Coordinates of C-alpha atoms in Angstrom, one line a residue:
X1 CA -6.2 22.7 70.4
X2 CA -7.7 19.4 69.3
X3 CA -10.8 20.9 68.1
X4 CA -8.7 23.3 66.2
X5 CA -6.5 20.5 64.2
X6 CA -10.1 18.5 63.7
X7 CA -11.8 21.6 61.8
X8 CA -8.1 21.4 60.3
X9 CA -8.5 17.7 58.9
X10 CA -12.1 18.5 58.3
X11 CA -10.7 21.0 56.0
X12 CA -8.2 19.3 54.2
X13 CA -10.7 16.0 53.9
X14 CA -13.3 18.9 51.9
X15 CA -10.5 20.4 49.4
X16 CA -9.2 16.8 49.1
X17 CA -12.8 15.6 47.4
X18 CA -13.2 18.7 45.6
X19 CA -10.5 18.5 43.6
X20 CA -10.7 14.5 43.0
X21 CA -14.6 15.7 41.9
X22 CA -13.1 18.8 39.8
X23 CA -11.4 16.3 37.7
X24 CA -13.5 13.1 37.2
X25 CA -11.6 11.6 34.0
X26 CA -8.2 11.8 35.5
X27 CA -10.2 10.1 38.6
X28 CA -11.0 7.9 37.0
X29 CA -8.4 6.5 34.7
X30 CA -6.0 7.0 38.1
X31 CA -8.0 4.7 39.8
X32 CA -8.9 1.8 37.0
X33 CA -5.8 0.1 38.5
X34 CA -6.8 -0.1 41.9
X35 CA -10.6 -1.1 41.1
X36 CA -9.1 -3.8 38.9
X37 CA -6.7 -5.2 41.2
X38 CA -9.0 -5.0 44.1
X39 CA -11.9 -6.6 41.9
X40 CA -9.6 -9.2 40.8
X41 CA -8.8 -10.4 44.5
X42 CA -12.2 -10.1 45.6
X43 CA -13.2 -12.7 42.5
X44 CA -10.5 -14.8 42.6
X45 CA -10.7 -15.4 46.5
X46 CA -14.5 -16.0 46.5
X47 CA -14.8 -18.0 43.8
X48 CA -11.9 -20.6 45.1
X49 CA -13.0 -20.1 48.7
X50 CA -16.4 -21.3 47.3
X51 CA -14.9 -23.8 45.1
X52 CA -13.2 -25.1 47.9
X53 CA -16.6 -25.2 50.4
X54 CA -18.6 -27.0 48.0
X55 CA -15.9 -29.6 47.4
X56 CA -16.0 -30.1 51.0
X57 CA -19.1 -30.0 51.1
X58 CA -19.4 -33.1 49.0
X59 CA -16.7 -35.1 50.8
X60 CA -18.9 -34.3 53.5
X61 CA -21.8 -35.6 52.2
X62 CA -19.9 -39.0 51.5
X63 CA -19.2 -38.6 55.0
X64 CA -16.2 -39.4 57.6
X65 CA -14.6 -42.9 57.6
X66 CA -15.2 -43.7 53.9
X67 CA -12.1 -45.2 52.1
X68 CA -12.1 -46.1 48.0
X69 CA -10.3 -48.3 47.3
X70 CA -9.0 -48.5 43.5
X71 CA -7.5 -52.0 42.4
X72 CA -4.7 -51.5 39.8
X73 CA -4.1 -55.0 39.8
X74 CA -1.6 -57.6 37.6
X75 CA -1.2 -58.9 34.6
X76 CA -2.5 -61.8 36.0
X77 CA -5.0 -60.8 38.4
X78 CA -7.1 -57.7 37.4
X79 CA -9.4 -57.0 40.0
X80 CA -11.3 -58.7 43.0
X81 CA -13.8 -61.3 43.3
X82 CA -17.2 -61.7 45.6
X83 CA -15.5 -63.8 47.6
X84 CA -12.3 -61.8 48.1
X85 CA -14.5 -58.9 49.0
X86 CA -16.0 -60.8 51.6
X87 CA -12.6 -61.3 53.0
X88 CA -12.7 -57.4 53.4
X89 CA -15.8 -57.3 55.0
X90 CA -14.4 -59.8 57.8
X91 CA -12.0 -57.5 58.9
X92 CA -12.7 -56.4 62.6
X93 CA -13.5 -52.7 61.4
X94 CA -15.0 -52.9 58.2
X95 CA -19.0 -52.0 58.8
X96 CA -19.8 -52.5 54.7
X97 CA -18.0 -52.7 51.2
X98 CA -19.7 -51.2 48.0
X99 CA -18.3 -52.4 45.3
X100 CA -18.5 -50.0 42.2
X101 CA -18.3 -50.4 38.4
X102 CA -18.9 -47.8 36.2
X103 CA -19.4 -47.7 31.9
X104 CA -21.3 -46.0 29.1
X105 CA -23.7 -47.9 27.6
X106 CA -26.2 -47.4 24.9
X107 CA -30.1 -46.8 26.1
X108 CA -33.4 -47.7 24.2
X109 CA -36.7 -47.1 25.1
X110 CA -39.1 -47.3 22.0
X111 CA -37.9 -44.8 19.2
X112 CA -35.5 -42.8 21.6
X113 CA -32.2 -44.0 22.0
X114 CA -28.7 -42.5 23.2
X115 CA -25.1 -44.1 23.5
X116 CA -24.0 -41.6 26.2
X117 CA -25.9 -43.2 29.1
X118 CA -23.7 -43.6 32.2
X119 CA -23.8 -46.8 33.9
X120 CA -23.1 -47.5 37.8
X121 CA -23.1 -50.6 39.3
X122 CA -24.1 -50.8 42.8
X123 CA -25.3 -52.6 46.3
X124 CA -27.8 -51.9 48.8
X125 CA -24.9 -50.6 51.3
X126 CA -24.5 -47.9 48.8
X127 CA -27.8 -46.9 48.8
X128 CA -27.8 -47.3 52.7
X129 CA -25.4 -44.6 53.2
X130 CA -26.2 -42.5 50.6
X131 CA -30.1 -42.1 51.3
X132 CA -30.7 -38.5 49.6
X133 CA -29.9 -40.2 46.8
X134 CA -33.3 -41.8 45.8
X135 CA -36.2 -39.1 45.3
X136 CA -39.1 -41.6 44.1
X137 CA -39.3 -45.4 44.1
X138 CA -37.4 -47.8 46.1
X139 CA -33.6 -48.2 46.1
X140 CA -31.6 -51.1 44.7
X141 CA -31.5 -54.0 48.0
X142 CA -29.7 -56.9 48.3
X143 CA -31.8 -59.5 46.5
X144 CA -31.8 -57.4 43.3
X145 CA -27.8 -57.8 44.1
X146 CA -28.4 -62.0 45.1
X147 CA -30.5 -62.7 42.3
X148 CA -28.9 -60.0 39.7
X149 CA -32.3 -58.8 38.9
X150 CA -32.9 -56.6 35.9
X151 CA -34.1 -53.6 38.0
X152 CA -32.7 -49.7 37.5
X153 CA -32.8 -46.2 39.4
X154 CA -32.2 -43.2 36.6
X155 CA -32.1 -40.1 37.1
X156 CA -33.5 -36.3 35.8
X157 CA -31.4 -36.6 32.5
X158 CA -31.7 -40.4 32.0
X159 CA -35.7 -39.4 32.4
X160 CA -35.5 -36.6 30.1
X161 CA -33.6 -38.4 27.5
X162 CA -35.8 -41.6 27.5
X163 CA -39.3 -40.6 28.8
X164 CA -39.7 -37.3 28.1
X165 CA -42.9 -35.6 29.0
X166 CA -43.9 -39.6 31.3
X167 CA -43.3 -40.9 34.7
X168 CA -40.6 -43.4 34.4
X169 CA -42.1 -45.7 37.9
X170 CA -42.4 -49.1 36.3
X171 CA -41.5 -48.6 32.7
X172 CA -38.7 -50.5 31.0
X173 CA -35.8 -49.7 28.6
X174 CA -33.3 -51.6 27.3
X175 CA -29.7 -50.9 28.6
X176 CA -27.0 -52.7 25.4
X177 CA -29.8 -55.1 24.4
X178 CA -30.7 -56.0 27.6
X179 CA -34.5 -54.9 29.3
X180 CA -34.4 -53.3 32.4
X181 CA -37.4 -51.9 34.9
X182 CA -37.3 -48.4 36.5
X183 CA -37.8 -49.0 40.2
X184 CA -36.4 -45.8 41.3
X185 CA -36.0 -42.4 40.9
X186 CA -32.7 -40.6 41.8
X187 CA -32.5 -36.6 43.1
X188 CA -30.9 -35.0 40.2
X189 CA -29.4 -31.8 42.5
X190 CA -27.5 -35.2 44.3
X191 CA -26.3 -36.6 41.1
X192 CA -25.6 -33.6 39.4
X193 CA -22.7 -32.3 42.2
X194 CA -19.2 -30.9 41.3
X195 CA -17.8 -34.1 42.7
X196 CA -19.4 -36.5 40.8
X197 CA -19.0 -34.2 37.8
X198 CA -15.4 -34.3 38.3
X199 CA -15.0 -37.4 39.0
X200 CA -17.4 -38.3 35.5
X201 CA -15.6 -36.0 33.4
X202 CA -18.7 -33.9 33.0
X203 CA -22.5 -34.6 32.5
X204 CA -23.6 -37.4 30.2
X205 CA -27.3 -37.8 28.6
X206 CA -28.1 -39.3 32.2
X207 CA -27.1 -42.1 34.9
X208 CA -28.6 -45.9 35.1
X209 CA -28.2 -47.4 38.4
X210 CA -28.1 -51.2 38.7
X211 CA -27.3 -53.7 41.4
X212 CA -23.3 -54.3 40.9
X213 CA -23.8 -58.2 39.8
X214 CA -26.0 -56.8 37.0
X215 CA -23.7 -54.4 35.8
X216 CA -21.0 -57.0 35.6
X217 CA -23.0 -59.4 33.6
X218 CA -24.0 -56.5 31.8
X219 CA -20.2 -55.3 31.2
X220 CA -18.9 -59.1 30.5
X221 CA -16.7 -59.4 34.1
X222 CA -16.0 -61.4 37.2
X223 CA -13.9 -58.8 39.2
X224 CA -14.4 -55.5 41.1
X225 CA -11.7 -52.7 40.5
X226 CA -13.1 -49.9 43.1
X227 CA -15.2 -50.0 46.2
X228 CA -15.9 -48.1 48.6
X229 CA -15.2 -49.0 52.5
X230 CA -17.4 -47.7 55.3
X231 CA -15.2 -48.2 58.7
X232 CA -17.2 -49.1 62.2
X233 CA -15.6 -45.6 63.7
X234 CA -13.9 -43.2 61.8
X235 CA -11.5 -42.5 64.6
X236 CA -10.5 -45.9 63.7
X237 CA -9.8 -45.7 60.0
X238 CA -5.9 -46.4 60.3
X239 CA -6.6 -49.3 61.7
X240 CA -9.0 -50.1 58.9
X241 CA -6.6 -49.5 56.3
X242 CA -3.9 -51.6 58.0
X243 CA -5.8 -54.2 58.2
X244 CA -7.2 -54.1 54.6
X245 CA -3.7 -54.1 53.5
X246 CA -3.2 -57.1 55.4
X247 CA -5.7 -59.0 53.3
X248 CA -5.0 -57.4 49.6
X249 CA -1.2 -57.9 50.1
X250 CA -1.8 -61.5 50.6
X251 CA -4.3 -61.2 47.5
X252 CA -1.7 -59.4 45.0
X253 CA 1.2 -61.8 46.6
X254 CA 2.9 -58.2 48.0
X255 CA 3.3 -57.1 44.6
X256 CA 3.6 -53.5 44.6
X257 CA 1.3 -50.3 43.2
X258 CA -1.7 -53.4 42.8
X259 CA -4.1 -51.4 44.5
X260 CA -4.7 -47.5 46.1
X261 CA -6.7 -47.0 49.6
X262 CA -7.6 -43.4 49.7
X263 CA -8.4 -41.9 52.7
X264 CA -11.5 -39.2 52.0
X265 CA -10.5 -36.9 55.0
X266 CA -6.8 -36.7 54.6
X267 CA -8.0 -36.0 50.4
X268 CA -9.9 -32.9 51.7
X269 CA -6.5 -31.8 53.8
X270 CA -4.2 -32.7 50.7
X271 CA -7.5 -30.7 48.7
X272 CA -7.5 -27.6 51.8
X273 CA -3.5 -27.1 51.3
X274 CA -3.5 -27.2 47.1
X275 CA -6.3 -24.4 47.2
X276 CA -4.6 -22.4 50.5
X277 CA -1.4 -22.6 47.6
X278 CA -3.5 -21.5 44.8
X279 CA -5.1 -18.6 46.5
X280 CA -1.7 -17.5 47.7
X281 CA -0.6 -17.2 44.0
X282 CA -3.7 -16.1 42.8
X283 CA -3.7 -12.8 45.3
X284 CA -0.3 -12.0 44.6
X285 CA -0.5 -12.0 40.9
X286 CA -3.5 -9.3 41.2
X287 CA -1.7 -7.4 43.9
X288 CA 0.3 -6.7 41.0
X289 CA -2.5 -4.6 39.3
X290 CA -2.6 -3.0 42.7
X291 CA 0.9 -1.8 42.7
X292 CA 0.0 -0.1 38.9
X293 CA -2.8 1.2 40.4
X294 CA -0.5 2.6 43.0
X295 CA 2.5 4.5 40.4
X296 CA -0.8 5.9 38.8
X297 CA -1.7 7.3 41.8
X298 CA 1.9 8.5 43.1
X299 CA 2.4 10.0 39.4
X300 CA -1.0 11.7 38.8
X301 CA -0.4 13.3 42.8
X302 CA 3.4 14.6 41.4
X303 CA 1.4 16.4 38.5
X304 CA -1.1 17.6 41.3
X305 CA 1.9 18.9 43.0
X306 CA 3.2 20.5 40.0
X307 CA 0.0 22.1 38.8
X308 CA -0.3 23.5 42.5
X309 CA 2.3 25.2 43.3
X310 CA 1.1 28.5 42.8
X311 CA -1.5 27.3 45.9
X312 CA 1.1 25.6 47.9
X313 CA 3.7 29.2 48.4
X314 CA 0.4 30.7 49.0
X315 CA -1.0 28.8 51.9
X316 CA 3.0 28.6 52.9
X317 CA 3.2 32.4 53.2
X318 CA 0.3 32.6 55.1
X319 CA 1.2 30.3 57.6
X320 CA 0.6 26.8 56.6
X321 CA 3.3 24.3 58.4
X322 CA 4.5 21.8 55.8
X323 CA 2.7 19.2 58.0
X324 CA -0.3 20.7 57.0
X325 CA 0.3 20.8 53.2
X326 CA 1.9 17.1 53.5
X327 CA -1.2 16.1 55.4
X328 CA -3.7 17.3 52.7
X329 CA -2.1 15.5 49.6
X330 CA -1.4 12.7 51.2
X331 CA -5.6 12.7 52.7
X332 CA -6.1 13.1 48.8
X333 CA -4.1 10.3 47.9
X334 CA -5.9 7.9 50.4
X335 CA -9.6 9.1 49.3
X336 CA -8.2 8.0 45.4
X337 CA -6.9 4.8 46.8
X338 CA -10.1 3.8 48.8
X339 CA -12.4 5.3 46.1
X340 CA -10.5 2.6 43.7
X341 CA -10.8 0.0 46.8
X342 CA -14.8 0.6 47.6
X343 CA -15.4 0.2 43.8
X344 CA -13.6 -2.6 43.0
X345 CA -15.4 -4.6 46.3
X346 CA -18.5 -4.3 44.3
X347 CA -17.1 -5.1 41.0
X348 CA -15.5 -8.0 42.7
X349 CA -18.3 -9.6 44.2
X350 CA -20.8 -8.7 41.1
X351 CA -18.0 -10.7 38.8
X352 CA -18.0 -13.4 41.3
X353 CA -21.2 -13.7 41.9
X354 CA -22.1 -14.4 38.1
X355 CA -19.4 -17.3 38.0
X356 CA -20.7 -19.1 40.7
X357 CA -23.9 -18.8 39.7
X358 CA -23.0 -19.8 36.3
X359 CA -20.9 -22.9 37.8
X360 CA -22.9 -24.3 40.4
X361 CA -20.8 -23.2 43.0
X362 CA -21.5 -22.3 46.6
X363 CA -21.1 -18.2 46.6
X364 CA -20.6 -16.4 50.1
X365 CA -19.3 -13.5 51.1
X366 CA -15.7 -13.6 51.7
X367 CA -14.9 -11.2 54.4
X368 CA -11.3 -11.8 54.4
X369 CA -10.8 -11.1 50.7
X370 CA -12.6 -8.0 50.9
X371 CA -11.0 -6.7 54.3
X372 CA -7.7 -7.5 52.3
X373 CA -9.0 -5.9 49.1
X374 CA -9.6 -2.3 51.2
X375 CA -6.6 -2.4 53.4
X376 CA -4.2 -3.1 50.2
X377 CA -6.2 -0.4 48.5
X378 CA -5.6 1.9 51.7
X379 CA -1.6 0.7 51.9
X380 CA -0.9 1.6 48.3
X381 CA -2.7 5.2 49.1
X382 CA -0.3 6.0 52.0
X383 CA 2.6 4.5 50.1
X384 CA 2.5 5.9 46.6
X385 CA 1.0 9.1 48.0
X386 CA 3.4 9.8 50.7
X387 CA 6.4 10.7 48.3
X388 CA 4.2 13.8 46.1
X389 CA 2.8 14.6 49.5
X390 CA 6.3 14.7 50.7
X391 CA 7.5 16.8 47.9
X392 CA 4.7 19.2 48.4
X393 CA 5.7 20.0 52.2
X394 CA 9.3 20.7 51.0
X395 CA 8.5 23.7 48.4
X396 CA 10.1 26.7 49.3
X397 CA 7.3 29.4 49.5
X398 CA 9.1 32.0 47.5
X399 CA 10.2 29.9 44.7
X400 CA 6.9 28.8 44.6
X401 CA 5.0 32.3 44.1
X402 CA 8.1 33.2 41.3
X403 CA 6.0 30.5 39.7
X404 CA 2.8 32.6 39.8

């Protein structure tokens, strides 16, 4: 008995495929909606799910108990001196501040020149907890930071820009006037990351490191409007940030919105629950294209119905239980479904493949997306194919062979 209704299935599986492969166009064009809904979840749910890993990846990198700290300051009272800082350090779980200043300045070395150099002002601690940072050289210490030494770290496109075709180690430029000496070399696969490219607004003709008290010199300023904060314990961070707000309220006199602490961890859950949002959206707008995809199916199986009757009375008056001929449309309607689904995988992945290639972001396979890209493929088979199946099981034999 169950070998019987397997050579049964068996049977209806082989006249399902034979007449999807009898008519290729109408294949086809029946299931362009499911391969592009299916492709267009696969793509959009890789290529945020990779967004969203190397994001993380570069919070990561700047590593667990790291607060910035952004000074919005008064009218009177703009930003935050050496000694204020220093204040900051004291606190009981503060392990190092480095302050930040950031500007575009114009570059000269010889005949080359450019006014879309990127400037960062920075300290030793920086460089301390940042070490894949530097590539060649040495790294900016404190006494180029004490003594405000005229000393730079550039990186690939700085080097490009203004020694192309020479080693940089030990040459000088001139940074707004001013001559500067190359000590260092910085990784430009480091530099270049999403973050920092957000954060920049995009790539420049290259970055100049200098030691923070340079840079302000440099930039004609006394004060310090962002920092970063590196805590004693990270499971301690709340009690960082109480503290610090201790000392900056006393600075700003308790004025409010003078300064922002941002927490780097609880950004990558505010970051996690935006893209979890996003994705949501994103998925349901292509499951629209599924649900096309789907009335093409339903409506090309009705005229499969219609062009079959003749077969359907037929196999009725010889003994085929409706069961049967509800069994074999609707088997037809899955193979379309999943054809669609299998295809539009691989069109997926291809299309999302070349955009994070193309964008420098991290691609992996996303096993959810596709798992959800076959079983919606598969659900809209037995959905829109159950009602021409239906149909099919409820012709009456002898009207049918009238038809013939």
């Amino acid at each position: 008995m169950i070998k019987q209704k397997w050579d049964m299935f068996l049977e209806s599986v082989s006249m399902s495929v034979s007449n999807i492969t009898g008519n290729k166009m109408r294949t086809f064009l029946t299931t362009l909606g499911i391969i592009i809904g299916v492709a267009a979840i696969i793509a959009l749910m890789t290529v945020v799910q990779g967004a969203t890993d190397t994001m993380n990846a570069q919070f990561d990198a700047m590593g667990l108990g790291t607060l910035r700290i952004s000074i919005t300051g008064t009218a009177i009272k703009s930003g935050l001196t050496d000694a204020e800082l220093d204040q900051l350090l004291a606190c009981e779980h503060v392990a190092g501040i480095s302050p930040s200043l950031s500007a575009t300045v114009t570059a000269k070395r010889g005949d080359t020149w450019s006014d879309a150099i990127s400037l960062n002002g920075n300290n030793s601690e920086y460089f301390a907890h940042n070490e894949d940072l530097l590539a060649r050289g040495r790294a900016i210490n404190s006494l180029d930071v004490e003594q405000q030494t005229r000393v730079c770290m550039i990186d690939g496109d700085a080097a490009k820009t203004l020694f192309f075709g020479e080693d940089p180690m030990g040459q000088t430029l001139y940074l707004d006037g001013r001559e500067f000496t190359v000590v260092g070399m910085i990784d430009e696969d480091e530099n270049s990351s999403l973050f920092a490219q957000i954060l920049l607004g995009g790539k420049s003709d290259g970055t100049v490191y200098v030691p923070y008290t340079t840079a302000k010199k440099l930039m004609g300023t006394s004060t310090i409007s962002t920092l970063e904060v590196y805590v004693t314990d990270p499971d301690e961070t709340d009690t960082a940030i109480d503290e610090m707000e201790a000392v900056l309220d006393g600075l700003f006199n308790y004025k409010d919105k003078t300064y922002t602490i941002i927490n780097m961890e609880s950004m990558t859950e505010a970051m996690n629950l935006m893209t979890s949002m996003m994705m949501s959206l994103l998925v349901g707008i292509a499951s629209i294209a599924l649900v096309v995809g789907g009335i093409g199916i339903m409506n090309m199986m009705l005229v499969t119905v219609t062009e079959r009757t003749t077969e359907i009375g037929l196999r009725k008056a010889l003994g085929a239980e409706p069961g049967q001929i509800q069994m074999q449309f609707l088997i037809e309607a899955i193979i379309l479904s999943l054809l669609g689904g299998v295809i539009g995988v691989a069109v997926g992945l291809s299309i999302s493949f070349a955009i994070c290639v193309n964008t420098d972001i991290t691609f992996s396979l996303n096993t959810f997306a596709i798992g959800l890209g076959v079983s919606f493929s598969a659900a809209v088979g037995i959905i829109f194919g159950w009602a021409p199946a239906r149909k099919a099981s409820n012709l009456n034999p002898i009207d049918a062979l009238r038809s013939m």
